[in-house]
GROMACS .gro file of N, CA and C in nm:
model
  267
    1MET      N    1   5.481   1.779  -1.580
    1MET     CA    2   5.474   1.639  -1.616
    1MET      C    3   5.351   1.618  -1.704
    2LYS      N    4   5.362   1.532  -1.801
    2LYS     CA    5   5.251   1.505  -1.891
    2LYS      C    6   5.137   1.437  -1.816
    3THR      N    7   5.016   1.479  -1.848
    3THR     CA    8   4.898   1.424  -1.782
    3THR      C    9   4.888   1.274  -1.803
    4GLU      N   10   4.923   1.227  -1.921
    4GLU     CA   11   4.915   1.083  -1.949
    4GLU      C   12   5.002   1.003  -1.851
    5LYS      N   13   5.118   1.057  -1.819
    5LYS     CA   14   5.207   0.988  -1.724
    5LYS      C   15   5.146   0.989  -1.584
    6LEU      N   16   5.085   1.101  -1.545
    6LEU     CA   17   5.020   1.107  -1.414
    6LEU      C   18   4.906   1.007  -1.406
    7VAL      N   19   4.828   0.996  -1.513
    7VAL     CA   20   4.717   0.900  -1.517
    7VAL      C   21   4.772   0.759  -1.502
    8ARG      N   22   4.877   0.727  -1.575
    8ARG     CA   23   4.936   0.593  -1.566
    8ARG      C   24   4.986   0.564  -1.425
    9MET      N   25   5.053   0.661  -1.365
    9MET     CA   26   5.105   0.643  -1.229
    9MET      C   27   4.990   0.627  -1.129
   10ALA      N   28   4.886   0.709  -1.142
   10ALA     CA   29   4.771   0.698  -1.052
   10ALA      C   30   4.703   0.562  -1.068
   11ASN      N   31   4.695   0.514  -1.191
   11ASN     CA   32   4.636   0.382  -1.215
   11ASN      C   33   4.719   0.271  -1.152
   12ASP      N   34   4.850   0.283  -1.158
   12ASP     CA   35   4.937   0.183  -1.094
   12ASP      C   36   4.914   0.180  -0.943
   13ILE      N   37   4.902   0.297  -0.884
   13ILE     CA   38   4.876   0.306  -0.740
   13ILE      C   39   4.739   0.245  -0.709
   14ALA      N   40   4.640   0.280  -0.790
   14ALA     CA   41   4.505   0.228  -0.769
   14ALA      C   42   4.503   0.076  -0.780
   15THR      N   43   4.572   0.021  -0.877
   15THR     CA   44   4.576  -0.124  -0.894
   15THR      C   45   4.628  -0.192  -0.768
   16PHE      N   46   4.731  -0.135  -0.709
   16PHE     CA   47   4.788  -0.192  -0.586
   16PHE      C   48   4.684  -0.193  -0.474
   17PHE      N   49   4.615  -0.081  -0.453
   17PHE     CA   50   4.524  -0.069  -0.340
   17PHE      C   51   4.386  -0.131  -0.367
   18GLU      N   52   4.357  -0.172  -0.489
   18GLU     CA   53   4.231  -0.239  -0.518
   18GLU      C   54   4.221  -0.375  -0.450
   19SER      N   55   4.332  -0.426  -0.403
   19SER     CA   56   4.330  -0.556  -0.334
   19SER      C   57   4.266  -0.546  -0.196
   20ASP      N   58   4.248  -0.426  -0.144
   20ASP     CA   59   4.185  -0.408  -0.013
   20ASP      C   60   4.037  -0.442  -0.026
   21PRO      N   61   3.986  -0.538   0.052
   21PRO     CA   62   3.845  -0.576   0.041
   21PRO      C   63   3.749  -0.465   0.084
   22ASP      N   64   3.797  -0.371   0.163
   22ASP     CA   65   3.716  -0.256   0.205
   22ASP      C   66   3.736  -0.146   0.100
   23LEU      N   67   3.636  -0.127   0.014
   23LEU     CA   68   3.649  -0.032  -0.097
   23LEU      C   69   3.680   0.109  -0.049
   24ALA      N   70   3.612   0.154   0.056
   24ALA     CA   71   3.635   0.290   0.107
   24ALA      C   72   3.778   0.304   0.159
   25ALA      N   73   3.827   0.202   0.227
   25ALA     CA   74   3.965   0.206   0.278
   25ALA      C   75   4.064   0.209   0.162
   26GLY      N   76   4.037   0.132   0.058
   26GLY     CA   77   4.124   0.132  -0.059
   26GLY      C   78   4.131   0.268  -0.124
   27ARG      N   79   4.015   0.334  -0.137
   27ARG     CA   80   4.012   0.468  -0.197
   27ARG      C   81   4.089   0.567  -0.109
   28ALA      N   82   4.072   0.555   0.021
   28ALA     CA   83   4.144   0.643   0.114
   28ALA      C   84   4.294   0.620   0.104
   29GLN      N   85   4.336   0.496   0.086
   29GLN     CA   86   4.479   0.465   0.074
   29GLN      C   87   4.537   0.521  -0.055
   30ILE      N   88   4.459   0.518  -0.163
   30ILE     CA   89   4.504   0.578  -0.289
   30ILE      C   90   4.528   0.727  -0.268
   31ALA      N   91   4.430   0.795  -0.210
   31ALA     CA   92   4.442   0.939  -0.187
   31ALA      C   93   4.557   0.970  -0.091
   32ALA      N   94   4.573   0.889   0.012
   32ALA     CA   95   4.681   0.911   0.108
   32ALA      C   96   4.817   0.897   0.040
   33HIS      N   97   4.830   0.798  -0.046
   33HIS     CA   98   4.957   0.780  -0.118
   33HIS      C   99   4.986   0.901  -0.206
   34LEU      N  100   4.886   0.947  -0.279
   34LEU     CA  101   4.905   1.065  -0.364
   34LEU      C  102   4.943   1.187  -0.281
   35THR      N  103   4.881   1.203  -0.166
   35THR     CA  104   4.908   1.317  -0.079
   35THR      C  105   5.049   1.311  -0.022
   36ARG      N  106   5.092   1.193   0.020
   36ARG     CA  107   5.224   1.179   0.083
   36ARG      C  108   5.339   1.186  -0.016
   37PHE      N  109   5.322   1.131  -0.133
   37PHE     CA  110   5.437   1.110  -0.221
   37PHE      C  111   5.437   1.193  -0.349
   38TRP      N  112   5.328   1.259  -0.381
   38TRP     CA  113   5.323   1.339  -0.504
   38TRP      C  114   5.338   1.486  -0.470
   39ASP      N  115   5.411   1.557  -0.553
   39ASP     CA  116   5.423   1.701  -0.543
   39ASP      C  117   5.283   1.764  -0.559
   40PRO      N  118   5.253   1.870  -0.485
   40PRO     CA  119   5.121   1.934  -0.498
   40PRO      C  120   5.086   1.972  -0.642
   41ARG      N  121   5.184   2.012  -0.720
   41ARG     CA  122   5.155   2.048  -0.861
   41ARG      C  123   5.108   1.927  -0.940
   42MET      N  124   5.163   1.811  -0.911
   42MET     CA  125   5.120   1.688  -0.979
   42MET      C  126   4.976   1.655  -0.940
   43ARG      N  127   4.945   1.668  -0.812
   43ARG     CA  128   4.808   1.639  -0.767
   43ARG      C  129   4.709   1.737  -0.829
   44ARG      N  130   4.745   1.865  -0.833
   44ARG     CA  131   4.655   1.965  -0.893
   44ARG      C  132   4.633   1.936  -1.041
   45GLU      N  133   4.738   1.895  -1.110
   45GLU     CA  134   4.724   1.862  -1.253
   45GLU      C  135   4.631   1.743  -1.273
   46LEU      N  136   4.642   1.643  -1.186
   46LEU     CA  137   4.555   1.526  -1.196
   46LEU      C  138   4.410   1.564  -1.167
   47VAL      N  139   4.387   1.647  -1.066
   47VAL     CA  140   4.251   1.692  -1.035
   47VAL      C  141   4.196   1.776  -1.150
   48ALA      N  142   4.279   1.859  -1.211
   48ALA     CA  143   4.235   1.937  -1.328
   48ALA      C  144   4.195   1.844  -1.442
   49HIS      N  145   4.267   1.734  -1.459
   49HIS     CA  146   4.232   1.636  -1.562
   49HIS      C  147   4.093   1.577  -1.532
   50VAL      N  148   4.066   1.551  -1.407
   50VAL     CA  149   3.933   1.501  -1.369
   50VAL      C  150   3.827   1.605  -1.403
   51ASP      N  151   3.855   1.731  -1.372
   51ASP     CA  152   3.759   1.838  -1.400
   51ASP      C  153   3.738   1.860  -1.549
   52GLU      N  154   3.846   1.861  -1.625
   52GLU     CA  155   3.839   1.898  -1.766
   52GLU      C  156   3.807   1.782  -1.859
   53ARG      N  157   3.847   1.661  -1.823
   53ARG     CA  158   3.831   1.545  -1.912
   53ARG      C  159   3.756   1.431  -1.844
   54ALA      N  160   3.689   1.460  -1.733
   54ALA     CA  161   3.613   1.360  -1.657
   54ALA      C  162   3.701   1.242  -1.617
   55GLY      N  163   3.831   1.268  -1.598
   55GLY     CA  164   3.921   1.163  -1.554
   55GLY      C  165   3.949   1.058  -1.659
   56GLU      N  166   3.939   1.096  -1.784
   56GLU     CA  167   3.960   1.003  -1.895
   56GLU      C  168   4.087   0.920  -1.874
   57GLY      N  169   4.072   0.788  -1.884
   57GLY     CA  170   4.186   0.698  -1.872
   57GLY      C  171   4.213   0.649  -1.731
   58LEU      N  172   4.151   0.711  -1.631
   58LEU     CA  173   4.173   0.668  -1.493
   58LEU      C  174   4.091   0.544  -1.462
   59ARG      N  175   4.148   0.454  -1.385
   59ARG     CA  176   4.073   0.339  -1.334
   59ARG      C  177   3.961   0.393  -1.245
   60PRO      N  178   3.848   0.324  -1.240
   60PRO     CA  179   3.737   0.372  -1.156
   60PRO      C  180   3.778   0.397  -1.011
   61SER      N  181   3.861   0.312  -0.955
   61SER     CA  182   3.902   0.331  -0.816
   61SER      C  183   3.986   0.458  -0.799
   62ALA      N  184   4.070   0.489  -0.897
   62ALA     CA  185   4.151   0.611  -0.890
   62ALA      C  186   4.061   0.734  -0.901
   63LEU      N  187   3.967   0.731  -0.994
   63LEU     CA  188   3.875   0.843  -1.012
   63LEU      C  189   3.791   0.863  -0.886
   64GLU      N  190   3.739   0.756  -0.831
   64GLU     CA  191   3.658   0.766  -0.709
   64GLU      C  192   3.740   0.821  -0.593
   65ALA      N  193   3.865   0.779  -0.582
   65ALA     CA  194   3.951   0.830  -0.474
   65ALA      C  195   3.975   0.979  -0.490
   66ILE      N  196   3.999   1.023  -0.612
   66ILE     CA  197   4.023   1.166  -0.637
   66ILE      C  198   3.899   1.247  -0.606
   67LEU      N  199   3.784   1.199  -0.649
   67LEU     CA  200   3.660   1.272  -0.623
   67LEU      C  201   3.627   1.277  -0.474
   68ALA      N  202   3.648   1.166  -0.405
   68ALA     CA  203   3.614   1.159  -0.262
   68ALA      C  204   3.710   1.239  -0.175
   69HIS      N  205   3.833   1.255  -0.219
   69HIS     CA  206   3.937   1.319  -0.136
   69HIS      C  207   3.995   1.442  -0.204
   70ARG      N  208   3.918   1.504  -0.288
   70ARG     CA  209   3.962   1.618  -0.368
   70ARG      C  210   4.024   1.730  -0.283
   71ALA      N  211   3.957   1.770  -0.177
   71ALA     CA  212   4.005   1.883  -0.096
   71ALA      C  213   4.143   1.853  -0.037
   72THR      N  214   4.164   1.732   0.006
   72THR     CA  215   4.293   1.693   0.062
   72THR      C  216   4.400   1.693  -0.047
   73LEU      N  217   4.365   1.644  -0.164
   73LEU     CA  218   4.463   1.634  -0.273
   73LEU      C  219   4.505   1.770  -0.326
   74VAL      N  220   4.410   1.862  -0.338
   74VAL     CA  221   4.441   1.994  -0.394
   74VAL      C  222   4.510   2.081  -0.292
   75GLY      N  223   4.461   2.082  -0.168
   75GLY     CA  224   4.522   2.161  -0.062
   75GLY      C  225   4.514   2.309  -0.089
   76PRO      N  226   4.574   2.389  -0.002
   76PRO     CA  227   4.571   2.534  -0.020
   76PRO      C  228   4.659   2.576  -0.137
   77ALA      N  229   4.622   2.686  -0.199
   77ALA     CA  230   4.699   2.738  -0.312
   77ALA      C  231   4.832   2.794  -0.263
   78ALA      N  232   4.937   2.769  -0.339
   78ALA     CA  233   5.069   2.825  -0.309
   78ALA      C  234   5.071   2.971  -0.353
   79PRO      N  235   5.160   3.052  -0.298
   79PRO     CA  236   5.166   3.194  -0.337
   79PRO      C  237   5.175   3.214  -0.488
   80ALA      N  238   5.252   3.132  -0.558
   80ALA     CA  239   5.265   3.147  -0.703
   80ALA      C  240   5.132   3.121  -0.772
   81ASP      N  241   5.050   3.035  -0.713
   81ASP     CA  242   4.920   3.005  -0.773
   81ASP      C  243   4.823   3.119  -0.753
   82ARG      N  244   4.837   3.192  -0.643
   82ARG     CA  245   4.741   3.298  -0.612
   82ARG      C  246   4.767   3.424  -0.692
   83ASP      N  247   4.893   3.462  -0.706
   83ASP     CA  248   4.918   3.592  -0.770
   83ASP      C  249   5.017   3.586  -0.886
   84GLY      N  250   5.059   3.467  -0.922
   84GLY     CA  251   5.146   3.453  -1.037
   84GLY      C  252   5.294   3.478  -1.012
   85ALA      N  253   5.330   3.523  -0.892
   85ALA     CA  254   5.470   3.550  -0.861
   85ALA      C  255   5.514   3.462  -0.746
   86VAL      N  256   5.622   3.393  -0.762
   86VAL     CA  257   5.675   3.309  -0.656
   86VAL      C  258   5.708   3.396  -0.537
   87GLY      N  259   5.664   3.353  -0.420
   87GLY     CA  260   5.692   3.429  -0.299
   87GLY      C  261   5.592   3.539  -0.272
   88GLY      N  262   5.492   3.555  -0.359
   88GLY     CA  263   5.384   3.649  -0.333
   88GLY      C  264   5.420   3.794  -0.355
   89SER      N  265   5.527   3.828  -0.425
   89SER     CA  266   5.567   3.968  -0.446
   89SER      C  267   5.503   4.022  -0.571
   0.00000   0.00000   0.00000
């Protein structure tokens, strides 16, 4: 998926949760939504965008959520990510 589309989708999610008066809770809800509903590859691509482009285009709340909950969003590497072959062969 194109990074620009992921940024737009993350910003839409962030806009929804920005209504929470508790900023920390809002950031946690953004990260929880990404974790529950996004494919791990999408989350890793978004985190890579934060690493490589400083999260260019992301709303501040989305960027803060990604930075604060990075480990949860990235999760463990899949076998294909570790050795380049699906299934670890």
